[in-house]
Amino acid sequence: PVVTWFTIRLMITFEIIFGWNLKQIDFILAYPQAPIEYDFYMELHHGISVQGANSTDYALKLLANVYGQNQGGRVWNDFFD
C-alpha cells in the first residue's frame, strides 16, 4: 500500500482541526514478517562453518521473506488483504 502526499497533508490538516495526536509508524521489518509462499534455499555465507562437514554441502531454508525477493512486496500486501 502506498500513501499519496495529498493523503498525508489531509491527515495532518485533520489532526490540526480536530486536535488529534499524530503518531508515526515505520515498518522497517515489514517484508520479513510476511509468510513465505515457496521453498527458498540459500547457500551458506563464507565464514560460517558446519562442524565435521564441508559448508558447501549445506544450504539454509528460508522461513520468512527477505528484502530483495521479487515476491516480498506482493506477499506483504496480500497478507493484509
Short mmCIF file of N, CA, C and O in Angstrom, two decimals:
data_model
loop_
_atom_site.label_atom_id
_atom_site.label_comp_id
_atom_site.label_asym_id
_atom_site.label_seq_id
_atom_site.Cartn_x
_atom_site.Cartn_y
_atom_site.Cartn_z
N PRO A 1 0.83 -1.20 0.00
CA PRO A 1 0.00 0.00 0.00
C PRO A 1 0.86 1.25 0.00
O PRO A 1 1.84 1.32 0.73
N VAL A 2 0.48 2.18 -0.81
CA VAL A 2 1.24 3.42 -0.94
C VAL A 2 0.33 4.59 -0.60
O VAL A 2 -0.83 4.63 -1.01
N VAL A 3 0.84 5.54 0.15
CA VAL A 3 0.08 6.73 0.54
C VAL A 3 0.55 7.90 -0.31
O VAL A 3 1.75 8.09 -0.51
N THR A 4 -0.39 8.69 -0.80
CA THR A 4 -0.03 9.86 -1.60
C THR A 4 0.23 11.05 -0.68
O THR A 4 -0.19 11.06 0.49
N TRP A 5 0.92 12.05 -1.22
CA TRP A 5 1.20 13.25 -0.42
C TRP A 5 -0.08 13.98 -0.07
O TRP A 5 -0.19 14.59 0.99
N PHE A 6 -1.08 13.92 -0.95
CA PHE A 6 -2.37 14.55 -0.66
C PHE A 6 -2.99 13.94 0.60
O PHE A 6 -3.49 14.65 1.47
N THR A 7 -2.94 12.61 0.72
CA THR A 7 -3.50 11.94 1.90
C THR A 7 -2.75 12.33 3.17
O THR A 7 -3.36 12.56 4.22
N ILE A 8 -1.44 12.44 3.08
CA ILE A 8 -0.64 12.84 4.25
C ILE A 8 -1.00 14.25 4.67
O ILE A 8 -1.22 14.52 5.86
N ARG A 9 -1.09 15.17 3.71
CA ARG A 9 -1.45 16.56 4.05
C ARG A 9 -2.86 16.62 4.62
O ARG A 9 -3.13 17.39 5.55
N LEU A 10 -3.79 15.83 4.08
CA LEU A 10 -5.15 15.80 4.58
C LEU A 10 -5.21 15.31 6.02
O LEU A 10 -5.92 15.89 6.86
N MET A 11 -4.45 14.26 6.34
CA MET A 11 -4.43 13.73 7.70
C MET A 11 -3.82 14.74 8.68
O MET A 11 -4.29 14.87 9.81
N ILE A 12 -2.79 15.45 8.26
CA ILE A 12 -2.19 16.48 9.12
C ILE A 12 -3.19 17.62 9.35
O ILE A 12 -3.30 18.16 10.45
N THR A 13 -3.95 17.98 8.31
CA THR A 13 -4.98 19.01 8.45
C THR A 13 -6.05 18.57 9.44
O THR A 13 -6.47 19.34 10.30
N PHE A 14 -6.50 17.30 9.34
CA PHE A 14 -7.48 16.78 10.29
C PHE A 14 -6.93 16.80 11.71
O PHE A 14 -7.65 17.07 12.67
N GLU A 15 -5.66 16.49 11.84
CA GLU A 15 -5.03 16.50 13.16
C GLU A 15 -5.11 17.88 13.78
O GLU A 15 -5.44 18.03 14.96
N ILE A 16 -4.82 18.89 12.99
CA ILE A 16 -4.84 20.26 13.50
C ILE A 16 -6.27 20.70 13.82
O ILE A 16 -6.54 21.25 14.89
N ILE A 17 -7.22 20.43 12.91
CA ILE A 17 -8.60 20.88 13.08
C ILE A 17 -9.26 20.18 14.27
O ILE A 17 -9.91 20.82 15.10
N PHE A 18 -9.12 18.86 14.38
CA PHE A 18 -9.82 18.09 15.41
C PHE A 18 -8.99 17.85 16.67
O PHE A 18 -9.46 17.21 17.61
N GLY A 19 -7.75 18.33 16.70
CA GLY A 19 -6.91 18.16 17.88
C GLY A 19 -6.44 16.74 18.11
O GLY A 19 -6.22 16.33 19.24
N TRP A 20 -6.28 15.98 17.03
CA TRP A 20 -5.83 14.59 17.15
C TRP A 20 -4.34 14.56 17.48
O TRP A 20 -3.60 15.50 17.22
N ASN A 21 -3.89 13.45 18.04
CA ASN A 21 -2.47 13.22 18.25
C ASN A 21 -1.95 12.36 17.11
O ASN A 21 -2.39 11.24 16.93
N LEU A 22 -1.03 12.90 16.35
CA LEU A 22 -0.48 12.19 15.20
C LEU A 22 0.73 11.38 15.64
O LEU A 22 1.60 11.87 16.34
N LYS A 23 0.75 10.12 15.25
CA LYS A 23 1.88 9.24 15.55
C LYS A 23 2.40 8.64 14.26
O LYS A 23 1.65 8.43 13.32
N GLN A 24 3.67 8.35 14.24
CA GLN A 24 4.31 7.78 13.06
C GLN A 24 4.65 6.33 13.34
O GLN A 24 5.13 5.98 14.42
N ILE A 25 4.41 5.47 12.34
CA ILE A 25 4.77 4.07 12.45
C ILE A 25 5.64 3.71 11.25
O ILE A 25 5.26 3.94 10.11
N ASP A 26 6.81 3.19 11.52
CA ASP A 26 7.70 2.72 10.46
C ASP A 26 7.71 1.21 10.47
O ASP A 26 7.94 0.59 11.50
N PHE A 27 7.48 0.62 9.31
CA PHE A 27 7.52 -0.83 9.19
C PHE A 27 8.87 -1.23 8.61
O PHE A 27 8.99 -1.55 7.44
N ILE A 28 9.88 -1.16 9.44
CA ILE A 28 11.23 -1.47 8.99
C ILE A 28 11.35 -2.95 8.62
O ILE A 28 11.98 -3.31 7.66
N LEU A 29 10.71 -3.80 9.38
CA LEU A 29 10.78 -5.23 9.14
C LEU A 29 9.49 -5.77 8.54
O LEU A 29 9.03 -6.86 8.89
N ALA A 30 8.90 -5.00 7.66
CA ALA A 30 7.61 -5.40 7.10
C ALA A 30 7.71 -6.66 6.25
O ALA A 30 6.96 -7.61 6.45
N TYR A 31 8.61 -6.70 5.30
CA TYR A 31 8.69 -7.85 4.40
C TYR A 31 9.05 -9.15 5.12
O TYR A 31 8.44 -10.17 4.85
N PRO A 32 10.01 -9.14 6.04
CA PRO A 32 10.33 -10.41 6.71
C PRO A 32 9.20 -10.96 7.57
O PRO A 32 9.23 -12.12 7.93
N GLN A 33 8.21 -10.14 7.92
CA GLN A 33 7.11 -10.63 8.73
C GLN A 33 6.05 -11.35 7.91
O GLN A 33 5.20 -12.04 8.45
N ALA A 34 6.06 -11.16 6.60
CA ALA A 34 5.08 -11.81 5.74
C ALA A 34 5.44 -13.28 5.55
O ALA A 34 6.61 -13.64 5.50
N PRO A 35 4.44 -14.14 5.47
CA PRO A 35 4.74 -15.57 5.27
C PRO A 35 5.34 -15.81 3.89
O PRO A 35 5.14 -15.04 2.97
N ILE A 36 6.07 -16.88 3.76
CA ILE A 36 6.72 -17.22 2.50
C ILE A 36 5.85 -18.24 1.75
O ILE A 36 5.23 -19.09 2.36
N GLU A 37 5.75 -18.08 0.44
CA GLU A 37 4.87 -18.94 -0.36
C GLU A 37 5.56 -20.21 -0.85
O GLU A 37 4.95 -21.25 -0.95
N TYR A 38 6.81 -20.10 -1.20
CA TYR A 38 7.55 -21.20 -1.82
C TYR A 38 8.76 -21.56 -0.97
O TYR A 38 9.17 -20.80 -0.11
N ASP A 39 9.33 -22.69 -1.23
CA ASP A 39 10.56 -23.06 -0.55
C ASP A 39 11.74 -22.34 -1.20
O ASP A 39 11.96 -22.45 -2.41
N PHE A 40 12.47 -21.57 -0.41
CA PHE A 40 13.65 -20.87 -0.88
C PHE A 40 14.84 -21.38 -0.08
O PHE A 40 14.76 -21.54 1.14
N TYR A 41 15.93 -21.60 -0.77
CA TYR A 41 17.16 -22.07 -0.12
C TYR A 41 18.28 -21.10 -0.44
O TYR A 41 18.31 -20.49 -1.51
N MET A 42 19.22 -20.98 0.47
CA MET A 42 20.31 -20.03 0.34
C MET A 42 21.61 -20.72 0.70
O MET A 42 21.65 -21.52 1.64
N GLU A 43 22.66 -20.44 -0.05
CA GLU A 43 23.97 -21.00 0.27
C GLU A 43 24.49 -20.37 1.56
O GLU A 43 24.17 -19.24 1.89
N LEU A 44 25.30 -21.12 2.29
CA LEU A 44 25.93 -20.58 3.49
C LEU A 44 26.95 -19.52 3.10
O LEU A 44 27.68 -19.66 2.11
N HIS A 45 27.02 -18.46 3.88
CA HIS A 45 27.99 -17.41 3.63
C HIS A 45 29.39 -17.88 4.00
O HIS A 45 29.57 -18.78 4.82
N HIS A 46 30.38 -17.24 3.40
CA HIS A 46 31.76 -17.56 3.74
C HIS A 46 32.00 -17.21 5.20
O HIS A 46 31.54 -16.20 5.69
N GLY A 47 32.69 -18.06 5.89
CA GLY A 47 32.98 -17.84 7.29
C GLY A 47 32.06 -18.62 8.22
O GLY A 47 32.33 -18.73 9.40
N ILE A 48 30.95 -19.13 7.70
CA ILE A 48 30.07 -19.97 8.51
C ILE A 48 30.49 -21.41 8.28
O ILE A 48 30.55 -21.87 7.14
N SER A 49 30.79 -22.10 9.35
CA SER A 49 31.26 -23.47 9.20
C SER A 49 30.28 -24.43 9.86
O SER A 49 29.59 -24.09 10.82
N VAL A 50 30.24 -25.64 9.32
CA VAL A 50 29.42 -26.71 9.88
C VAL A 50 30.39 -27.72 10.47
O VAL A 50 31.30 -28.19 9.78
N GLN A 51 30.20 -28.04 11.73
CA GLN A 51 31.14 -28.90 12.43
C GLN A 51 31.16 -30.29 11.79
O GLN A 51 30.14 -30.95 11.63
N GLY A 52 32.34 -30.72 11.39
CA GLY A 52 32.54 -32.06 10.85
C GLY A 52 32.09 -32.24 9.42
O GLY A 52 31.96 -33.36 8.95
N ALA A 53 31.82 -31.16 8.69
CA ALA A 53 31.38 -31.29 7.30
C ALA A 53 31.83 -30.08 6.50
O ALA A 53 32.25 -29.07 7.05
N ASN A 54 31.75 -30.21 5.21
CA ASN A 54 32.08 -29.12 4.30
C ASN A 54 30.86 -28.21 4.18
O ASN A 54 29.75 -28.68 3.92
N SER A 55 31.04 -26.91 4.38
CA SER A 55 29.90 -25.99 4.37
C SER A 55 29.26 -25.87 2.99
O SER A 55 28.13 -25.42 2.87
N THR A 56 29.97 -26.28 1.93
CA THR A 56 29.37 -26.22 0.59
C THR A 56 28.33 -27.32 0.39
O THR A 56 27.58 -27.29 -0.57
N ASP A 57 28.28 -28.30 1.28
CA ASP A 57 27.30 -29.37 1.19
C ASP A 57 25.97 -29.00 1.81
O ASP A 57 25.01 -29.77 1.74
N TYR A 58 25.87 -27.82 2.43
CA TYR A 58 24.67 -27.42 3.16
C TYR A 58 24.04 -26.19 2.53
O TYR A 58 24.69 -25.37 1.88
N ALA A 59 22.74 -26.03 2.74
CA ALA A 59 22.01 -24.84 2.33
C ALA A 59 21.03 -24.48 3.45
O ALA A 59 20.63 -25.33 4.23
N LEU A 60 20.67 -23.21 3.51
CA LEU A 60 19.72 -22.74 4.51
C LEU A 60 18.34 -22.61 3.87
O LEU A 60 18.21 -22.03 2.80
N LYS A 61 17.33 -23.12 4.54
CA LYS A 61 15.96 -22.95 4.06
C LYS A 61 15.39 -21.70 4.73
O LYS A 61 15.39 -21.58 5.96
N LEU A 62 14.90 -20.76 3.92
CA LEU A 62 14.34 -19.52 4.46
C LEU A 62 12.94 -19.79 4.99
O LEU A 62 12.12 -20.44 4.33
N LEU A 63 12.66 -19.28 6.18
CA LEU A 63 11.35 -19.46 6.80
C LEU A 63 10.47 -18.23 6.66
O LEU A 63 9.28 -18.28 6.95
N ALA A 64 11.05 -17.12 6.23
CA ALA A 64 10.29 -15.88 6.05
C ALA A 64 10.88 -15.11 4.88
O ALA A 64 12.01 -15.37 4.46
N ASN A 65 10.13 -14.16 4.34
CA ASN A 65 10.62 -13.36 3.23
C ASN A 65 11.77 -12.47 3.67
O ASN A 65 11.87 -12.10 4.83
N VAL A 66 12.61 -12.14 2.73
CA VAL A 66 13.71 -11.23 2.98
C VAL A 66 13.68 -10.15 1.92
O VAL A 66 13.06 -10.29 0.87
N TYR A 67 14.33 -9.02 2.19
CA TYR A 67 14.41 -7.97 1.20
C TYR A 67 15.15 -8.47 -0.03
O TYR A 67 16.09 -9.23 0.08
N GLY A 68 14.72 -8.03 -1.19
CA GLY A 68 15.37 -8.43 -2.42
C GLY A 68 14.63 -9.51 -3.17
O GLY A 68 14.89 -9.73 -4.34
N GLN A 69 13.70 -10.19 -2.52
CA GLN A 69 12.90 -11.17 -3.24
C GLN A 69 11.83 -10.45 -4.04
O GLN A 69 11.22 -9.49 -3.57
N ASN A 70 11.60 -10.91 -5.24
CA ASN A 70 10.60 -10.28 -6.09
C ASN A 70 9.20 -10.39 -5.51
O ASN A 70 8.37 -9.53 -5.74
N GLN A 71 8.92 -11.42 -4.77
CA GLN A 71 7.58 -11.63 -4.23
C GLN A 71 7.35 -10.92 -2.90
O GLN A 71 6.23 -10.88 -2.40
N GLY A 72 8.38 -10.34 -2.30
CA GLY A 72 8.27 -9.79 -0.95
C GLY A 72 7.17 -8.76 -0.79
O GLY A 72 6.34 -8.85 0.11
N GLY A 73 7.13 -7.76 -1.66
CA GLY A 73 6.11 -6.72 -1.56
C GLY A 73 4.72 -7.23 -1.82
O GLY A 73 3.76 -6.86 -1.13
N ARG A 74 4.57 -8.09 -2.79
CA ARG A 74 3.26 -8.64 -3.13
C ARG A 74 2.72 -9.50 -2.00
O ARG A 74 1.56 -9.41 -1.62
N VAL A 75 3.58 -10.34 -1.43
CA VAL A 75 3.14 -11.22 -0.34
C VAL A 75 2.78 -10.38 0.88
O VAL A 75 1.79 -10.66 1.56
N TRP A 76 3.54 -9.34 1.16
CA TRP A 76 3.24 -8.46 2.29
C TRP A 76 1.89 -7.79 2.09
O TRP A 76 1.08 -7.69 3.02
N ASN A 77 1.60 -7.34 0.87
CA ASN A 77 0.33 -6.69 0.59
C ASN A 77 -0.81 -7.70 0.66
O ASN A 77 -1.88 -7.41 1.21
N ASP A 78 -0.61 -8.90 0.13
CA ASP A 78 -1.66 -9.94 0.18
C ASP A 78 -1.91 -10.41 1.60
O ASP A 78 -3.01 -10.85 1.93
N PHE A 79 -0.91 -10.30 2.46
CA PHE A 79 -1.01 -10.73 3.86
C PHE A 79 -2.11 -9.94 4.58
O PHE A 79 -2.79 -10.46 5.45
N PHE A 80 -2.31 -8.67 4.20
CA PHE A 80 -3.31 -7.83 4.86
C PHE A 80 -4.64 -7.79 4.13
O PHE A 80 -5.61 -7.26 4.65
N ASP A 81 -4.71 -8.32 2.93
CA ASP A 81 -5.98 -8.31 2.18
C ASP A 81 -6.87 -9.46 2.54
O ASP A 81 -6.55 -10.41 3.12
#
